[in-house]
Each structure stands twice: as structure tokens, then as C-alpha cells.
Short mmCIF file of C-alpha atoms in Angstrom, two decimals:
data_model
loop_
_atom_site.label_atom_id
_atom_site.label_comp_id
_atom_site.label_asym_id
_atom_site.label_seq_id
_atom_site.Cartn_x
_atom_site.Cartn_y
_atom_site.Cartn_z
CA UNK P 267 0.00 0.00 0.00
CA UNK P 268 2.97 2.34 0.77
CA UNK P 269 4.34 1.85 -2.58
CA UNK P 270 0.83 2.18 -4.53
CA UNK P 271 0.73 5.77 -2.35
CA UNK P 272 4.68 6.44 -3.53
CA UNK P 273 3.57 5.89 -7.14
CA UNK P 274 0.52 7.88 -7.43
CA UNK P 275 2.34 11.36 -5.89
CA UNK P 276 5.52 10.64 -8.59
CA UNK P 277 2.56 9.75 -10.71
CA UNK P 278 0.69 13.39 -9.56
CA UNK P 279 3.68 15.39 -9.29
CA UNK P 280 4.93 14.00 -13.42
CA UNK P 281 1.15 15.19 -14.41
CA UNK P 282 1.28 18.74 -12.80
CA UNK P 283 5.22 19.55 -14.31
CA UNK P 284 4.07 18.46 -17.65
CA UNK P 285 1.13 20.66 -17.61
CA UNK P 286 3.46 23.61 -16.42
CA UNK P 287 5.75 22.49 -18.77
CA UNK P 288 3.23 23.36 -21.25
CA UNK P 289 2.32 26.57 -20.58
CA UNK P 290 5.85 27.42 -20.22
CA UNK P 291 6.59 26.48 -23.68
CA UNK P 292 3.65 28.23 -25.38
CA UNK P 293 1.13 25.18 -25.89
CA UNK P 294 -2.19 25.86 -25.01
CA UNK P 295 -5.21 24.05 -25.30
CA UNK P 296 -8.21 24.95 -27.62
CA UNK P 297 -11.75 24.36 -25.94
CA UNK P 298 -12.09 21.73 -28.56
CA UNK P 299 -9.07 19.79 -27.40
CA UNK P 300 -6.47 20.97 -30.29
CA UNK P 301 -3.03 21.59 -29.04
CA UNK P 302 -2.08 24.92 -29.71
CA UNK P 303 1.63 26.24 -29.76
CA UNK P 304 1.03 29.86 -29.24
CA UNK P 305 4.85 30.44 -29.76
CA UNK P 306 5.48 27.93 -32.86
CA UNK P 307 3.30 30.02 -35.37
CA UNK P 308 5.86 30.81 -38.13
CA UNK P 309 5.98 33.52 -40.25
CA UNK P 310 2.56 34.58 -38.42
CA UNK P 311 2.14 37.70 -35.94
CA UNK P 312 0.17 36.24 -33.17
CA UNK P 313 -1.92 38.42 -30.84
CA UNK P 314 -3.13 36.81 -27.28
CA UNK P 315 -6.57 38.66 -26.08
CA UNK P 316 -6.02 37.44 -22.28
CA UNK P 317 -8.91 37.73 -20.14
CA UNK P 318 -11.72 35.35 -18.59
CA UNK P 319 -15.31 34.63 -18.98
CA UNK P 320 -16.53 35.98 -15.07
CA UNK P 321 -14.79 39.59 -15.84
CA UNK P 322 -17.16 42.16 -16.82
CA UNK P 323 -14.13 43.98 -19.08
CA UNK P 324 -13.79 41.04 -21.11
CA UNK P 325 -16.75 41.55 -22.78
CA UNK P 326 -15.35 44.89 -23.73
CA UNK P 327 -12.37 43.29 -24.84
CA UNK P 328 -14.42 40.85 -26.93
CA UNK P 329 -15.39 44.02 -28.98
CA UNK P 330 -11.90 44.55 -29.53
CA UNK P 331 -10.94 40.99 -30.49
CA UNK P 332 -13.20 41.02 -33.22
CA UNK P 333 -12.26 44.39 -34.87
CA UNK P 334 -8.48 43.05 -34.54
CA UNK P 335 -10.08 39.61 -36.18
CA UNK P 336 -11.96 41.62 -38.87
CA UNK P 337 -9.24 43.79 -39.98
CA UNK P 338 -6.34 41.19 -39.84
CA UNK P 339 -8.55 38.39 -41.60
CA UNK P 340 -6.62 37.63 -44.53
CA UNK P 341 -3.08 38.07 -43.47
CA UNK P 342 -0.65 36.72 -41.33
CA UNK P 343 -1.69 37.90 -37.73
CA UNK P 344 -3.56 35.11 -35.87
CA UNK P 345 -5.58 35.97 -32.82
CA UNK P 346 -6.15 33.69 -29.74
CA UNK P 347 -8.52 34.63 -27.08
CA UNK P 348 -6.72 32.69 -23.79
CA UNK P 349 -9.58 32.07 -21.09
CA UNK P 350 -7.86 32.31 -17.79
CA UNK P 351 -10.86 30.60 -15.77
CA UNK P 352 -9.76 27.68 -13.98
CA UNK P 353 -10.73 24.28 -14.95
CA UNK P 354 -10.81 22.96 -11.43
CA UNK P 355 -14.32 22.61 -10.14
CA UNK P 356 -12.52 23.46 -6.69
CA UNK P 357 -11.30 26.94 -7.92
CA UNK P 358 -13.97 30.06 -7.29
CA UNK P 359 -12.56 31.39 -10.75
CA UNK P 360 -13.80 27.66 -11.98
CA UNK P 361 -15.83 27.89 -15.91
CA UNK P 362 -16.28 24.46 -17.80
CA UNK P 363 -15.49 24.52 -21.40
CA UNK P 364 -19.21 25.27 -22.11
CA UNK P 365 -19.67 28.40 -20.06
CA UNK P 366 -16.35 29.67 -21.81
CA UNK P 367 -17.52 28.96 -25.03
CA UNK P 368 -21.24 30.97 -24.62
CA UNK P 369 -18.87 33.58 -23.30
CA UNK P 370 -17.01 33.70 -26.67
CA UNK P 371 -20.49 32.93 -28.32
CA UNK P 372 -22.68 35.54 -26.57
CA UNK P 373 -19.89 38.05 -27.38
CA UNK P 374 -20.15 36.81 -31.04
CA UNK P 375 -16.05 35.98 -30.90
CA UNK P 376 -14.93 34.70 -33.96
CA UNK P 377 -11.22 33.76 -32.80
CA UNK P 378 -9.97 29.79 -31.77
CA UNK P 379 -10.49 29.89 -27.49
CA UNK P 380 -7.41 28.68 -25.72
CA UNK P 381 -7.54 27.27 -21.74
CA UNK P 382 -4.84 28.92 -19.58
CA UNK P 383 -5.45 25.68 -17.26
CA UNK P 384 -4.81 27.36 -14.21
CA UNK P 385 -5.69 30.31 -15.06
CA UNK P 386 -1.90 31.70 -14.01
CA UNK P 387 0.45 30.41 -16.58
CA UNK P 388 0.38 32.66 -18.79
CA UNK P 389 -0.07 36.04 -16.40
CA UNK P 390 3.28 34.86 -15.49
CA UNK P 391 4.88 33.86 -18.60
CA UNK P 392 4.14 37.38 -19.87
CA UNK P 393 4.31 39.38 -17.14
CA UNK P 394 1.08 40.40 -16.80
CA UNK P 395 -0.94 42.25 -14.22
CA UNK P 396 -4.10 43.10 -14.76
CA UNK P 397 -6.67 41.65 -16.72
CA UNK P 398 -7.78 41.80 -19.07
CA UNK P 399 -4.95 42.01 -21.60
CA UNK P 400 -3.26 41.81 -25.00
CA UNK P 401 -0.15 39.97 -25.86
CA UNK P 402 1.80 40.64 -29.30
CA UNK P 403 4.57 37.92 -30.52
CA UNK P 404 6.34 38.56 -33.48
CA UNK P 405 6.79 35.70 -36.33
CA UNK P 406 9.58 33.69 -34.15
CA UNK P 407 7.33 33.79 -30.99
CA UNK P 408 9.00 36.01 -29.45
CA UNK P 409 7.05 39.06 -26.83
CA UNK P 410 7.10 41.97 -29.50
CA UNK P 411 5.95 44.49 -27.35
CA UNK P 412 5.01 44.86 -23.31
CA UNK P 413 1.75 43.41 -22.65
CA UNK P 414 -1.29 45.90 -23.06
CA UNK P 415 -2.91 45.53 -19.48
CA UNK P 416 -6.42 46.47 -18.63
CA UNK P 417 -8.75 48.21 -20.74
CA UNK P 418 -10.34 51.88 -20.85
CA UNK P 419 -13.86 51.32 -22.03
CA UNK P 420 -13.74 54.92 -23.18
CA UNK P 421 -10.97 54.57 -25.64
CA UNK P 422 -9.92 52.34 -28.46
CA UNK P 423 -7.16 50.19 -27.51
CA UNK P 424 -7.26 48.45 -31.22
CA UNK P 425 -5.33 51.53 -32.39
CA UNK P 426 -2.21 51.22 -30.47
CA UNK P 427 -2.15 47.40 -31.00
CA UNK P 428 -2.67 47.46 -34.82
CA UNK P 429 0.10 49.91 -34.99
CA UNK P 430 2.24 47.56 -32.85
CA UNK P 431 1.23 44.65 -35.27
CA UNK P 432 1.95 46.85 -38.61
CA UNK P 433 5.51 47.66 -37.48
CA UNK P 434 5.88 43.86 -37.31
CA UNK P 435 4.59 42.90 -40.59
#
């Protein structure tokens, strides 16, 4: 019994490192189960809306996701939004795959959903404070630009990030 308790926490602790593993090395999971390297898109601009389904400024956000999504359609800038709810039923930040998705539906998103598993990986691969926020990598996957943190519902944060994005192409 001692050894069946050894095996499952090396068993546990091999699970949780991959997983962090993972969001250390850009690959994300898609809400339909794709594996997504956020940092392996070559020769593509990537832009990662950052932000989760419970925050009232993500809806704002999802506005400007889909004006970025609109005008960048038929080039070489892919946008991700990256959900940041937590996908363990324990967590108070907790949102199943099918509350984040009517999120991205009721906001009419029209990007591929990502799961920041929990819900930190990617604040702290990027630096980021605040939600919600915009990440910019440049065609090697590399941070382009500082993160754009938080959102002023009175202005158009769009403009600053397309300019970012056109200096890249």
C-alpha cells in the first residue's frame, strides 16, 4: 500500500510539471481539445486577447478581439482569445469549457479559445498584471511588445495594438 501511495504522488507530481511544462513552452489548449503552440506560429504575428469569462471587461475586450479579427482576416496575424478561468471545479474562478464557449459565443467571438489551465500560466509567462490584456509575438514567438494591461472602455485600444502589429509585418 505504501508503494501504490509512492507511485501515485511521482505519478501526480509527473502530471502537474508536464502541464506547467506546457504553458511554459507556449502550448495551449483549444476548448475543442487541439493543441495549440502559441509560440510555434511561423511567419505569423500572433496576438493573445487574455482575459476570462466571469470579468465584466472582457466583454469589452471581446469588442476589440473582433475588430483586430476583422481587420487582420486575410493576413498573417492570428488571434487567440486565452480564457484564464480555472478548470478545477474546486477553484472560485472555476468555468467548464461550455460556459467559456457561450462567453465567446454571446460576445459573437470569432477567434480559436485557448484554456490557460490554471488560469496563471500565462499572467506569469508574460508578465502580466491586470486583466484583461493583450499579448503581441512577433513571427519567431517572441514578446514583440510589453503586454497591453487592462482596458479603458472609453478609448480604443485596437489603435495602439494594430500599430504595434503593422511595425511587425
Amino acid at each position: 500500500m505504501k508503494n501504490v501511495k509512492l507511485l501515485l504522488t511521482v505519478l501526480s507530481l509527473v502530471l502537474a510539471l508536464s502541464f506547467a511544462a506546457s504553458a511554459q513552452s507556449g502550448i495551449l489548449t483549444s476548448i475543442d481539445g487541439q493543441k495549440i503552440d502559441v509560440q510555434g506560429q511561423k511567419d505569423k504575428v500572433v496576438v493573445l486577447a487574455i482575459g476570462a469569462s466571469w470579468l465584466p471587461l472582457s466583454n469589452q475586450q471581446a469588442i476589440f478581439i473582433n475588430k483586430l479579427a476583422k481587420k487582420y482576416a486575410n493576413s498573417d496575424v492570428v488571434i487567440y482569445f486565452v480564457a484564464t478561468d480555472s478548470t478545477s471545479a474546486k477553484s472560485k474562478n472555476y468555468a467548464s469549457d461550455d460556459e467559456v464557449r457561450k462567453f465567446a459565443s454571446g460576445n459573437k467571438m470569432n477567434v480559436t479559445i485557448l484554456r490557460d489551465s490554471d488560469g496563471l500560466a500565462t499572467l506569469k509567462k508574460y508578465n502580466i498584471d491586470q486583466l484583461p490584456s493583450f499579448v503581441i509575438l512577433d513571427k519567431n514567438g517572441k514578446l514583440a511588445t510589453e503586454p497591453y494591461s487592462g482596458i479603458d472602455p472609453k478609448s480604443d485600444i485596437t489603435i495602439s495594438i494594430s500599430q504595434a502589429i503593422d511595425k511587425i509585418m
